[in-house]
PDB file of C-alpha atoms in Angstrom:
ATOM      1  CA  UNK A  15     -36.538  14.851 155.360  1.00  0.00           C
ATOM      2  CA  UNK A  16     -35.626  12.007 157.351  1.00  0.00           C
ATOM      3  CA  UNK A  17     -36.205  12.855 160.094  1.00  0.00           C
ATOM      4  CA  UNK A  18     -38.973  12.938 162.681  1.00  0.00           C
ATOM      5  CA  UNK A  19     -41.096  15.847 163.025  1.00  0.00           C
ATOM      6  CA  UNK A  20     -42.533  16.549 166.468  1.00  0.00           C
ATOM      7  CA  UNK A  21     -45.693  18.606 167.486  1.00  0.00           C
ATOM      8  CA  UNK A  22     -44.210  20.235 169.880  1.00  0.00           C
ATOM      9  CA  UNK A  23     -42.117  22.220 167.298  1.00  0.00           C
ATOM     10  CA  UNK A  24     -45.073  23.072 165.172  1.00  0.00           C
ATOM     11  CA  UNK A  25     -46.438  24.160 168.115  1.00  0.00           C
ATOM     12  CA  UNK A  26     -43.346  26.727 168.919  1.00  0.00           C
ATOM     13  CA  UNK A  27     -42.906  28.118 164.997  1.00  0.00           C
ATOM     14  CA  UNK A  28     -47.056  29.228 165.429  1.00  0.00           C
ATOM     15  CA  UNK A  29     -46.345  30.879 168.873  1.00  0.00           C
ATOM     16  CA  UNK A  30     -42.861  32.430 167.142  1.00  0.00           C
ATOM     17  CA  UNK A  31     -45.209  33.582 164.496  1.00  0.00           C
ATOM     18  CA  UNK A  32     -47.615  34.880 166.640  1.00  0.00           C
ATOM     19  CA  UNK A  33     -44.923  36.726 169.356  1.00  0.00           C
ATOM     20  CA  UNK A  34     -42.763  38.021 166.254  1.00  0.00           C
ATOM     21  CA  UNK A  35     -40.170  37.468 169.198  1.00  0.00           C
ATOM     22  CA  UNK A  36     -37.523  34.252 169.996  1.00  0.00           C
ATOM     23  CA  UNK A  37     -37.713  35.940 173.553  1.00  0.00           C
ATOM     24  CA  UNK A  38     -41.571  36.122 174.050  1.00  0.00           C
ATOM     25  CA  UNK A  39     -41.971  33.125 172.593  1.00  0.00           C
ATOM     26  CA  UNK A  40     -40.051  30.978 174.897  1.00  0.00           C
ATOM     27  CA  UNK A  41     -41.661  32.790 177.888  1.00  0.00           C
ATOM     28  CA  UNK A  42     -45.115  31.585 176.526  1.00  0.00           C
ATOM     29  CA  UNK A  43     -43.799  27.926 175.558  1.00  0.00           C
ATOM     30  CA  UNK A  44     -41.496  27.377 179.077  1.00  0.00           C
ATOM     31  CA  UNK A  45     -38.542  26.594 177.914  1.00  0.00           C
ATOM     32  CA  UNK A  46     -35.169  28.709 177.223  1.00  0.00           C
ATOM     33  CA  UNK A  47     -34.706  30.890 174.172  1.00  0.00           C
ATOM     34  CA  UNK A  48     -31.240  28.947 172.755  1.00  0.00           C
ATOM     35  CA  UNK A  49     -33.759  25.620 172.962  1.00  0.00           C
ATOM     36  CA  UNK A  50     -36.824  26.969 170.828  1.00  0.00           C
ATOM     37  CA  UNK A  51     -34.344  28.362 168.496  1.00  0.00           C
ATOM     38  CA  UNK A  52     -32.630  24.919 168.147  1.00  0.00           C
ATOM     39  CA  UNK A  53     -36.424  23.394 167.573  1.00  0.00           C
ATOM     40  CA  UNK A  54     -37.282  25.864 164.937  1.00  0.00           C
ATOM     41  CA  UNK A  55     -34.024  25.153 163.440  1.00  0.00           C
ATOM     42  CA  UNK A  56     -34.919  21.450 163.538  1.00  0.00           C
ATOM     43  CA  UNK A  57     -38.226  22.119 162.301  1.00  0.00           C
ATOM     44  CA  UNK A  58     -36.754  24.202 159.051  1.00  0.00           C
ATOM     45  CA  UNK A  59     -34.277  21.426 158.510  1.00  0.00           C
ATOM     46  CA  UNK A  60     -37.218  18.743 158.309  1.00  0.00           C
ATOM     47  CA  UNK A  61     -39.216  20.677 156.054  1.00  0.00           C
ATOM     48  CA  UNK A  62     -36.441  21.834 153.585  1.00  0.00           C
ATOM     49  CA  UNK A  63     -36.952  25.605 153.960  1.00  0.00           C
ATOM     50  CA  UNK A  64     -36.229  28.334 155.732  1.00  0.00           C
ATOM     51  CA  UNK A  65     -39.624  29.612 157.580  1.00  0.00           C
ATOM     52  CA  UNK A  66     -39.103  32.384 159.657  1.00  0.00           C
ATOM     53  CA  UNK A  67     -37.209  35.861 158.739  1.00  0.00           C
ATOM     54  CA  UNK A  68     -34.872  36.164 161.198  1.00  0.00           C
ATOM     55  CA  UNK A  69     -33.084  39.582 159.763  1.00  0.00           C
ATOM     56  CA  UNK A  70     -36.334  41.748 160.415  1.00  0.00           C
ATOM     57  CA  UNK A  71     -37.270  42.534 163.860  1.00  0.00           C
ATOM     58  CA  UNK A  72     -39.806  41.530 164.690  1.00  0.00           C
ATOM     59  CA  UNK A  73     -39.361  38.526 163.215  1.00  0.00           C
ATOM     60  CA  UNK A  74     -41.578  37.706 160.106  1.00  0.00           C
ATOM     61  CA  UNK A  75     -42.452  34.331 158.221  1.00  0.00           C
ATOM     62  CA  UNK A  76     -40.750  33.804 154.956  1.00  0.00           C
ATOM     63  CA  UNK A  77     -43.234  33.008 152.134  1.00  0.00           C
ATOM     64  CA  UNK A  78     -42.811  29.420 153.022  1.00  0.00           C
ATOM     65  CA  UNK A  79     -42.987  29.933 156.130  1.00  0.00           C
ATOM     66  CA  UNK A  80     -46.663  31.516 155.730  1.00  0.00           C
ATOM     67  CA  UNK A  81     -47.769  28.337 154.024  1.00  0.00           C
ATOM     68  CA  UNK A  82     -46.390  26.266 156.605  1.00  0.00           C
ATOM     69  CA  UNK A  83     -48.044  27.588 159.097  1.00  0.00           C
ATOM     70  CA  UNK A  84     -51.415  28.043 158.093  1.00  0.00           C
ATOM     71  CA  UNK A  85     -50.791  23.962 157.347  1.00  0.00           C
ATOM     72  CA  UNK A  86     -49.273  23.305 160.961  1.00  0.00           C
ATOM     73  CA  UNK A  87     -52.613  25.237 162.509  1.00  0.00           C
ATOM     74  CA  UNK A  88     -54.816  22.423 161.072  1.00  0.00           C
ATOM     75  CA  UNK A  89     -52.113  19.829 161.978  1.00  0.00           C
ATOM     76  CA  UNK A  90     -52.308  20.793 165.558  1.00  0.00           C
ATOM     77  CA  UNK A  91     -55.881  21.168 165.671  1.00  0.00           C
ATOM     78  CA  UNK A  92     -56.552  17.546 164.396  1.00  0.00           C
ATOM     79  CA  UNK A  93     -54.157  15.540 166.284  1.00  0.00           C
ATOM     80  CA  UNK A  94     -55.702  17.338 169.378  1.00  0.00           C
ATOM     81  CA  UNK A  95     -58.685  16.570 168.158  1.00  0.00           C
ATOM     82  CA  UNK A  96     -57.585  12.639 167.188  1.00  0.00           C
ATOM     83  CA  UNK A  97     -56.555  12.511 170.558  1.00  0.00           C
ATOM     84  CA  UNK A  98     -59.497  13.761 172.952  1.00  0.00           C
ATOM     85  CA  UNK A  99     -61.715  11.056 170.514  1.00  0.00           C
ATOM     86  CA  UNK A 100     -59.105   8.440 171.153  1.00  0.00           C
ATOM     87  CA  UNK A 101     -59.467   8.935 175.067  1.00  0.00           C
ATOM     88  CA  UNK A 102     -63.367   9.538 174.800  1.00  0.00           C
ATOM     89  CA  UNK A 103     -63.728   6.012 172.564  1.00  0.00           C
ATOM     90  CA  UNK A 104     -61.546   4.237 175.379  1.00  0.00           C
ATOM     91  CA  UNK A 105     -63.091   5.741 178.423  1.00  0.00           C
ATOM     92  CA  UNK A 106     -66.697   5.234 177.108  1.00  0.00           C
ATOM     93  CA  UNK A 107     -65.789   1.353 177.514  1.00  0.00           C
ATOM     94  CA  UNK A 108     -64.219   1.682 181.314  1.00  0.00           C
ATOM     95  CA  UNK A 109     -66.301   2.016 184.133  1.00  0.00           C
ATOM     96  CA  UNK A 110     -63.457   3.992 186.056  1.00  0.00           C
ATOM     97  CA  UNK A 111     -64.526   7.611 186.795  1.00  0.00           C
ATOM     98  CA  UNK A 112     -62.349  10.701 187.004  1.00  0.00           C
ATOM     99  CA  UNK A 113     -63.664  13.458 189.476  1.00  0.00           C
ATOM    100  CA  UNK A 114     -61.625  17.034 189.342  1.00  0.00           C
ATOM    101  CA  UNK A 115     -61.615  18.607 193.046  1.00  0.00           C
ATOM    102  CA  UNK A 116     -60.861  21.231 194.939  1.00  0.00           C
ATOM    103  CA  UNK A 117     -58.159  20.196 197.413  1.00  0.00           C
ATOM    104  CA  UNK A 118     -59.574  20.057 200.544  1.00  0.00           C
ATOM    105  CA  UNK A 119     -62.402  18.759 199.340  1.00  0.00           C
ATOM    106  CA  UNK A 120     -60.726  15.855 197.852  1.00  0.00           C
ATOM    107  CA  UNK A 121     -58.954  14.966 201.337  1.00  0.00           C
ATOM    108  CA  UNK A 122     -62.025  15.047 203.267  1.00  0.00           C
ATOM    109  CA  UNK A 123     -65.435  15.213 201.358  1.00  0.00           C
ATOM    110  CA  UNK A 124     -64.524  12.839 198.131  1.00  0.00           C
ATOM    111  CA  UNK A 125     -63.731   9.655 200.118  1.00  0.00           C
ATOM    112  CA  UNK A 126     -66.774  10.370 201.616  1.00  0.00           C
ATOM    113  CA  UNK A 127     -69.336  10.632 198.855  1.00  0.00           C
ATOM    114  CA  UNK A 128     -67.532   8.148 196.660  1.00  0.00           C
ATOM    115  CA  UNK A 129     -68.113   5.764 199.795  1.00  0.00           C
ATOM    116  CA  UNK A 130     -71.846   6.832 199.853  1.00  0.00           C
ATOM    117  CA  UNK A 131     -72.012   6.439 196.244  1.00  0.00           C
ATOM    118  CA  UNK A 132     -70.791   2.823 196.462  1.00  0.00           C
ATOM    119  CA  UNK A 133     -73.178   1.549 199.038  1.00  0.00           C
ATOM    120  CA  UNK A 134     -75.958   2.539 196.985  1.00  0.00           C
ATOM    121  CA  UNK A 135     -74.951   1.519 193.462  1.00  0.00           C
ATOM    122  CA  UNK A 136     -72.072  -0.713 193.745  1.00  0.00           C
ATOM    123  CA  UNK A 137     -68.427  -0.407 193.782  1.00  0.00           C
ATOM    124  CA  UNK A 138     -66.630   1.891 191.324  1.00  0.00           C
ATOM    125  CA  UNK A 139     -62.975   2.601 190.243  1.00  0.00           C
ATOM    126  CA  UNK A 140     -62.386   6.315 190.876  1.00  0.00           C
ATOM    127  CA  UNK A 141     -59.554   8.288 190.114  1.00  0.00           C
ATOM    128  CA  UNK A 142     -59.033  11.656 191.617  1.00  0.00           C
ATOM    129  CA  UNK A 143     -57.932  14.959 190.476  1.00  0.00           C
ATOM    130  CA  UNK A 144     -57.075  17.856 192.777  1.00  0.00           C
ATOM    131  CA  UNK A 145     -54.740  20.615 191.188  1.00  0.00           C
ATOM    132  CA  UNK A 146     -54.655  24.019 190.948  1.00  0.00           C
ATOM    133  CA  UNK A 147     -56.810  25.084 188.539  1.00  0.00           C
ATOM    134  CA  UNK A 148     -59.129  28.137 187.744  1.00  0.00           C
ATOM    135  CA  UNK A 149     -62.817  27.481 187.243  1.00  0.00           C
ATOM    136  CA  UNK A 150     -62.589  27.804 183.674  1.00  0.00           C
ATOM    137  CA  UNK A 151     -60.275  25.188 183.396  1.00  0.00           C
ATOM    138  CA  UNK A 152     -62.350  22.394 185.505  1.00  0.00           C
ATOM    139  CA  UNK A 153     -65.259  23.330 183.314  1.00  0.00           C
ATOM    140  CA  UNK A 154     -63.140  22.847 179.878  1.00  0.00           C
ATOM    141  CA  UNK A 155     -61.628  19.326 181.761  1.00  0.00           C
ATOM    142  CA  UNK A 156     -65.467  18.484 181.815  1.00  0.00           C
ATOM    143  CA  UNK A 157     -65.991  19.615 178.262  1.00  0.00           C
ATOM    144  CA  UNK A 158     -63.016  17.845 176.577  1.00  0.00           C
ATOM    145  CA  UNK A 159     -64.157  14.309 178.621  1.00  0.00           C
ATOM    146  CA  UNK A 160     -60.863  14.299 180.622  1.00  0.00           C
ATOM    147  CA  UNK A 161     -62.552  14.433 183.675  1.00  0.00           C
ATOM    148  CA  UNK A 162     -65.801  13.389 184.403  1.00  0.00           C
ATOM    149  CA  UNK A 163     -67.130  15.090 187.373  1.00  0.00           C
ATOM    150  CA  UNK A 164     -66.072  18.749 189.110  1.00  0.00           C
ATOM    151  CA  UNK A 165     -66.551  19.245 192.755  1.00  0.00           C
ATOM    152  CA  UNK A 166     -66.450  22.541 194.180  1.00  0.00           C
ATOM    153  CA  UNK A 167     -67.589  24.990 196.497  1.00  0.00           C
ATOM    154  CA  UNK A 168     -70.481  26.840 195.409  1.00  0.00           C
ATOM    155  CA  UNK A 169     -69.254  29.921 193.096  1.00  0.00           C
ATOM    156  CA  UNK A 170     -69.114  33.198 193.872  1.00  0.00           C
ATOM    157  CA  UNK A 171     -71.629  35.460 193.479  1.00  0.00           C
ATOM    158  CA  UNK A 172     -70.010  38.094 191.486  1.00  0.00           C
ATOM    159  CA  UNK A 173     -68.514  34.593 189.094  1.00  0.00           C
ATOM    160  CA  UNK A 174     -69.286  34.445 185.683  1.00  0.00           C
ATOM    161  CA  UNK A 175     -72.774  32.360 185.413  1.00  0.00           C
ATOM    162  CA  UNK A 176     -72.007  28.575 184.261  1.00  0.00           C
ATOM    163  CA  UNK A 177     -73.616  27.815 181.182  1.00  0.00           C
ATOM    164  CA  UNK A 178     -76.617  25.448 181.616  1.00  0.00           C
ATOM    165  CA  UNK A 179     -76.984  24.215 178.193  1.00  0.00           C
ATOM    166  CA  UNK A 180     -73.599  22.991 178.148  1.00  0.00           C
ATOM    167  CA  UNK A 181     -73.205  22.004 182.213  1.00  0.00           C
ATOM    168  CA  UNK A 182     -75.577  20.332 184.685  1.00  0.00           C
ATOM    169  CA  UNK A 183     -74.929  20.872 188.423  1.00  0.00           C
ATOM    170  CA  UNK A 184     -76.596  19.919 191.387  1.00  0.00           C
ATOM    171  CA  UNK A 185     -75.945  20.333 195.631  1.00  0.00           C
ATOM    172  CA  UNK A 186     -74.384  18.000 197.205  1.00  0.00           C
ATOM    173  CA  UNK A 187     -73.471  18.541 200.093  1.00  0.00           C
ATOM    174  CA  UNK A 188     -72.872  21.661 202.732  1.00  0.00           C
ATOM    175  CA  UNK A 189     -70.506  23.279 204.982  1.00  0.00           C
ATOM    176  CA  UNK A 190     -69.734  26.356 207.391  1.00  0.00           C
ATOM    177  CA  UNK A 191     -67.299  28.720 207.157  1.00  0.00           C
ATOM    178  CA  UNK A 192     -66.282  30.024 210.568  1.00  0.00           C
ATOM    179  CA  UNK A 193     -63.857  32.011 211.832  1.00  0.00           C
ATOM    180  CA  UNK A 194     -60.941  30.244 214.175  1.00  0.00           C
ATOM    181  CA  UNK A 195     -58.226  31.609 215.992  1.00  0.00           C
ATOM    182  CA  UNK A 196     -55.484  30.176 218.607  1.00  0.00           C
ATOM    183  CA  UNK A 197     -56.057  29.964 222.530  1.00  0.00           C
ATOM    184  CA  UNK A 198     -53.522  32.718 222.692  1.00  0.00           C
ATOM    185  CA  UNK A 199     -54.850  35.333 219.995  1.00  0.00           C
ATOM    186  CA  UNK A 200     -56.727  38.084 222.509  1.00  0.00           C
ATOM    187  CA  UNK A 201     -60.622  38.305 221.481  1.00  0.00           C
ATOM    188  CA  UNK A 202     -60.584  39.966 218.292  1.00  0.00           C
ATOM    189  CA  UNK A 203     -64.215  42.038 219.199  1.00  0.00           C
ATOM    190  CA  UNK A 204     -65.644  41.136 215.543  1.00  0.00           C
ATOM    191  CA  UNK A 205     -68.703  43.812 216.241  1.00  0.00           C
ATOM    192  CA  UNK A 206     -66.394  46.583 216.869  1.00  0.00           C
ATOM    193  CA  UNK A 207     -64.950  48.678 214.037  1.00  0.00           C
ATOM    194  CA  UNK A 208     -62.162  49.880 216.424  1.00  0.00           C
ATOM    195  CA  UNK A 209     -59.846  48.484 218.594  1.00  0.00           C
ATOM    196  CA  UNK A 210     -56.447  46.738 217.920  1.00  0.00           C
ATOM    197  CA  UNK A 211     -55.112  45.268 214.516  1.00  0.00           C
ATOM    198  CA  UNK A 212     -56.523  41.930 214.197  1.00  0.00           C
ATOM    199  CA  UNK A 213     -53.480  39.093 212.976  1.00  0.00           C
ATOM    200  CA  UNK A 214     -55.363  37.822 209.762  1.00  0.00           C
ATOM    201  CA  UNK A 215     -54.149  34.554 208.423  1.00  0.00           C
ATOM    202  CA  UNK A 216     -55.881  34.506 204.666  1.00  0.00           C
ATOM    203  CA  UNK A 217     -55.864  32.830 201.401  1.00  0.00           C
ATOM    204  CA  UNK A 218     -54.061  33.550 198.511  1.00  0.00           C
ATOM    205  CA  UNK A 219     -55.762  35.235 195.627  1.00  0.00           C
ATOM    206  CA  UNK A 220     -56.499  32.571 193.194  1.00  0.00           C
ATOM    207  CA  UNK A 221     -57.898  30.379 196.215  1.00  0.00           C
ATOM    208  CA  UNK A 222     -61.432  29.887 195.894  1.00  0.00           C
ATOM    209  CA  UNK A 223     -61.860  30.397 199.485  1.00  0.00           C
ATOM    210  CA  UNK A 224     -60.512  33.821 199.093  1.00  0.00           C
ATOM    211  CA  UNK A 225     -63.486  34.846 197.338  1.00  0.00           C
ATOM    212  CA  UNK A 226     -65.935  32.888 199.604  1.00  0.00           C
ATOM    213  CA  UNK A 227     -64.129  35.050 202.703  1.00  0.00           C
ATOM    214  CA  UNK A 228     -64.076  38.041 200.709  1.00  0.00           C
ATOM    215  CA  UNK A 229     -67.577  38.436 200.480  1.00  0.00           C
ATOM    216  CA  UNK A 230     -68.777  37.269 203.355  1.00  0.00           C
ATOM    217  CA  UNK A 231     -66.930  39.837 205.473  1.00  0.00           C
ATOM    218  CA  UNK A 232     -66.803  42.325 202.632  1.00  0.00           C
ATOM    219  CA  UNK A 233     -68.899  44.555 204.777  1.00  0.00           C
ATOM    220  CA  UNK A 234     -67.665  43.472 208.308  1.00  0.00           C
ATOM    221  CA  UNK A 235     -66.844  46.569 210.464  1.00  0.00           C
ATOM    222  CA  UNK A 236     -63.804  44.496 211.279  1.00  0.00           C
ATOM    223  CA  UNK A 237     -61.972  44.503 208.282  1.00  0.00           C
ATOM    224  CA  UNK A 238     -59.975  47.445 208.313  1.00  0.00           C
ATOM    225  CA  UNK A 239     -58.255  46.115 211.150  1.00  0.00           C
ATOM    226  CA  UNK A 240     -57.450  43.155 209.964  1.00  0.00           C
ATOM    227  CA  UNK A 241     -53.519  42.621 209.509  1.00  0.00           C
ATOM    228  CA  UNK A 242     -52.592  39.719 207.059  1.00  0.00           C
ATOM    229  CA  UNK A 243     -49.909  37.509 208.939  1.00  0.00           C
ATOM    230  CA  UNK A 244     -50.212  34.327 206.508  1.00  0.00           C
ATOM    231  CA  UNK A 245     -51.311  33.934 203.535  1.00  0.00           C
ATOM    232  CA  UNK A 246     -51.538  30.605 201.458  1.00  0.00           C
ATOM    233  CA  UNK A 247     -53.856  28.441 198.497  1.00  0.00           C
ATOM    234  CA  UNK A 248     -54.803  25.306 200.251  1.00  0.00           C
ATOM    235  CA  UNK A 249     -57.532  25.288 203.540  1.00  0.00           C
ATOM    236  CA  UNK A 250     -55.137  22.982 204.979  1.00  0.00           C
ATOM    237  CA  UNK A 251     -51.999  25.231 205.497  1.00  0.00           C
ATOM    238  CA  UNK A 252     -54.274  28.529 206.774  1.00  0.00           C
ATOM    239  CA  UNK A 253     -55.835  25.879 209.126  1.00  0.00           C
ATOM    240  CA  UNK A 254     -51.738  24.988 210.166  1.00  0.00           C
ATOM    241  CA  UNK A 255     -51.236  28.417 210.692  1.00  0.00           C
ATOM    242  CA  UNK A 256     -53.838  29.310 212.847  1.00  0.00           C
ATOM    243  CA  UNK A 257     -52.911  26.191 215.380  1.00  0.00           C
ATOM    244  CA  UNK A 258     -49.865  27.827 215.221  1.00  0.00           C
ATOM    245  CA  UNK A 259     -51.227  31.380 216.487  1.00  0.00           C
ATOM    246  CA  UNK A 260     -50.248  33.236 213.668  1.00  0.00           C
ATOM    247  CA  UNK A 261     -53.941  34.362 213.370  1.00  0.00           C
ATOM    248  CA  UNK A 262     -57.843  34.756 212.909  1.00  0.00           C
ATOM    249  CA  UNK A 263     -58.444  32.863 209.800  1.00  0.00           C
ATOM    250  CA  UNK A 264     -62.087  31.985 208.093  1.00  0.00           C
ATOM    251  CA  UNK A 265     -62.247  28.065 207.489  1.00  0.00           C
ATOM    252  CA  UNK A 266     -64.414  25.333 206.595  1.00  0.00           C
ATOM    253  CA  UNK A 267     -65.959  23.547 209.254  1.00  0.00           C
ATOM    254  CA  UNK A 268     -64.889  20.449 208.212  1.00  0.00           C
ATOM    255  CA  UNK A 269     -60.961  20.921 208.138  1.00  0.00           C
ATOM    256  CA  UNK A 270     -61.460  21.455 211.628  1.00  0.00           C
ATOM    257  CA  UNK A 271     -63.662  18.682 212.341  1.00  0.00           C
ATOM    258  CA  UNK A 272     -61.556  15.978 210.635  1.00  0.00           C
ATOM    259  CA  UNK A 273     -58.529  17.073 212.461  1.00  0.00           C
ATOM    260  CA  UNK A 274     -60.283  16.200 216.499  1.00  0.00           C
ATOM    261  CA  UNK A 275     -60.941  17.993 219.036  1.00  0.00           C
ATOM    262  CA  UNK A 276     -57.758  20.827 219.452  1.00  0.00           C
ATOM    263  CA  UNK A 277     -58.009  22.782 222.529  1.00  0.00           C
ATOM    264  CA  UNK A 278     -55.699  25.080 221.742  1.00  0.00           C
ATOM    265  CA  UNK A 279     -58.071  25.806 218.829  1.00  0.00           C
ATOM    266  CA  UNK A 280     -61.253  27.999 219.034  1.00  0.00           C
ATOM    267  CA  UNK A 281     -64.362  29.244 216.895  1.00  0.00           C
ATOM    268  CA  UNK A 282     -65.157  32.745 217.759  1.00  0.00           C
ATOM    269  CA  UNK A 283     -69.170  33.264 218.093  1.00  0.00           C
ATOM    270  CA  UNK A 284     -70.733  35.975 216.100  1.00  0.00           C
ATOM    271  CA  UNK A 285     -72.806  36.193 213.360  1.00  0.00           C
ATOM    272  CA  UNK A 286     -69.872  36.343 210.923  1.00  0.00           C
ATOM    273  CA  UNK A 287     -69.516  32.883 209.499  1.00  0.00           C
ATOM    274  CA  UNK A 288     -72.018  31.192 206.929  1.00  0.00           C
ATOM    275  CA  UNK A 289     -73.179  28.376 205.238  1.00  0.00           C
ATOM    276  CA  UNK A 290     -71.874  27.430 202.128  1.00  0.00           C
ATOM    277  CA  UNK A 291     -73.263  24.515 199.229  1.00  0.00           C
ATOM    278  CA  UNK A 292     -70.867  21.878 197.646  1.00  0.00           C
ATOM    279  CA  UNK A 293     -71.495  21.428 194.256  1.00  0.00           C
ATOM    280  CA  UNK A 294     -71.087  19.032 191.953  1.00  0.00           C
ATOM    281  CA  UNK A 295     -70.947  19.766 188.264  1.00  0.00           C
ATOM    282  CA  UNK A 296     -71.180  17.145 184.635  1.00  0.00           C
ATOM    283  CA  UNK A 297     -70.942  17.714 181.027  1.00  0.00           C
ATOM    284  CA  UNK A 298     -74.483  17.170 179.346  1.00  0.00           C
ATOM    285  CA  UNK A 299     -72.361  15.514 176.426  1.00  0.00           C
ATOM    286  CA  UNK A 300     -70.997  12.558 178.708  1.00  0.00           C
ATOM    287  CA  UNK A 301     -72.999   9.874 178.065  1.00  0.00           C
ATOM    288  CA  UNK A 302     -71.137   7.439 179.574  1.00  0.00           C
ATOM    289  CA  UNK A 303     -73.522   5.024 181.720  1.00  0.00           C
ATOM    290  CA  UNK A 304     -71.630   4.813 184.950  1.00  0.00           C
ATOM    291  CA  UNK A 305     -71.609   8.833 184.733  1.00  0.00           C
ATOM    292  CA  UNK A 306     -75.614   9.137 184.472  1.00  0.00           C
ATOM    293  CA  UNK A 307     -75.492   6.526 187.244  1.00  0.00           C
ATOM    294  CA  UNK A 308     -73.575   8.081 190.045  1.00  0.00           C
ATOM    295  CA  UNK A 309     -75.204  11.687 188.607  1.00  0.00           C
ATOM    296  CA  UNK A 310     -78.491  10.356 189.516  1.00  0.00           C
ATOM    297  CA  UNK A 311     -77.558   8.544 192.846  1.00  0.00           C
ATOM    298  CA  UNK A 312     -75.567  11.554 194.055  1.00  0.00           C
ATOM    299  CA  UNK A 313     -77.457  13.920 196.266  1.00  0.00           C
ATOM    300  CA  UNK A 314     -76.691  15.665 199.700  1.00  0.00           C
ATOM    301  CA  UNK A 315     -76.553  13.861 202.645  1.00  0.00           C
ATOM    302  CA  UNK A 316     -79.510  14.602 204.728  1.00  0.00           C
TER     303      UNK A 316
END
């Protein structure tokens, strides 16, 4: 009893509880089976009592064990809960500000707005986020107070709508998506549903530029043609590719634009390429001042 008791292994005797499976379990929680069965072990040890069943398959909580953890569910949920009101209480004092972006927006369009921002209401410590997230996770970053601000492209229109009693968002800025292709890659005849495979450099799946590309040329009488070369997450490697000639690839204006002039680099004319809003999304529950303040002061650049 000694001891310390860590979260973490409340955390894996729920999610054995919940699998009914050492195996599954240590999928779900990253880490091998022989270490969460050490933790559990470490976790009976502290509490005096054997909690899980191990002689019925699947596994099952012992009587204790069903006490324990309804108990640990609550402890988990409050120190979670301690902790996001911790961070809230300390944040709401610090003018610093954390903005969540997509990638290539964060290497190109960030530095710029946060440098617009500053000019018209002062100076302000920023911190930057740009992982790979889904949608749903920015949006609970903004919820929970760990970020701030979300930048993004504007959403698909087949996304789930973003609820606007709990999230304000406004335009911010815009760009083009266009497609490019190397000096070397033969016209690909866009108009023309026949004709040669196209070499297609796209995005991967989870890319939010994969859905902006996937329903623009959803219709295209192109797209049967096309022949995927390349495929990757991040703007900035499809844009590598293509100056490499591995293919036609759909990207944002201002990858291209940032990078110079590239001669070996060309935009094919045609009426396949569009216009495209960055947003910028808040929390209606973050109060903080500086937040309101940059909200209010951040439009699109005319």
């Amino acid at each position: 009893m000694g001891r310390l008791m860590h979260l973490r292994w409340l955390e894996d005797l729920v999610c054995v509880a919940d699998e009914g499976h050492f195996a599954r379990a240590a999928e779900r929680r990253h880490i091998t089976q022989s270490a969460l069965s050490r933790r559990i072990k470490s976790l009976e040890l502290w509490a005096g009592a054997e909690l899980l069943d191990r002689s019925r398959h699947p596994i099952r909580l012992t009587d204790a064990g069903t006490e324990f953890v309804a108990a640990a569910h609550d402890i988990i949920s409050q120190a979670y809960d301690a902790r996001l009101s911790a961070e809230a209480l300390s944040r709401e004092s610090q003018d610093e500000v954390t903005i969540a972006s997509l990638h290539t927006l964060a290497l190109y369009f960030v530095p710029s707005l946060v440098s617009r921002l500053s000019r018209r209401i002062g100076a302000f410590p920023v911190s930057v986020v740009a992982e790979t997230r889904t949608v749903e996770e920015y949006l609970s970053s903004l919820s929970e107070q760990r970020t701030d601000f979300f930048i993004s492209y504007a959403l698909p229109s087949d996304s789930e709508e973003i609820d606007t009693d709990a999230f304000e968002q406004k335009v911010i800025g815009r760009d083009r998506l266009v497609p490019y292709a190397h000096s070397s890659i033969e016209d690909p005849q866009l108009e023309s549903p026949d004709g040669p495979p196209i070499p297609y450099v796209g995005y991967s799946g989870t890319a939010m530029m994969s859905y902006l590309v996937k329903e623009l040329i959803q219709d295209a009488p192109f797209r049967s043609r096309l022949e995927t070369r390349y495929r990757a997450t991040l703007a900035e490697s499809v844009r590598t590719a293509v100056s490499f000639g591995l293919g036609i690839a759909w990207l944002p204006e201002s990858t291209v634009i940032a990078h110079g002039i590239n001669p070996d680099l060309r935009r094919i004319a045609g009426p396949w390429q569009t216009e495209f809003e960055i947003k910028l999304f808040r929390s209606r529950n973050n109060t903080r001042p500086v937040v309101k303040r940059i909200w209010d002061a951040a439009d699109a650049e005319e």
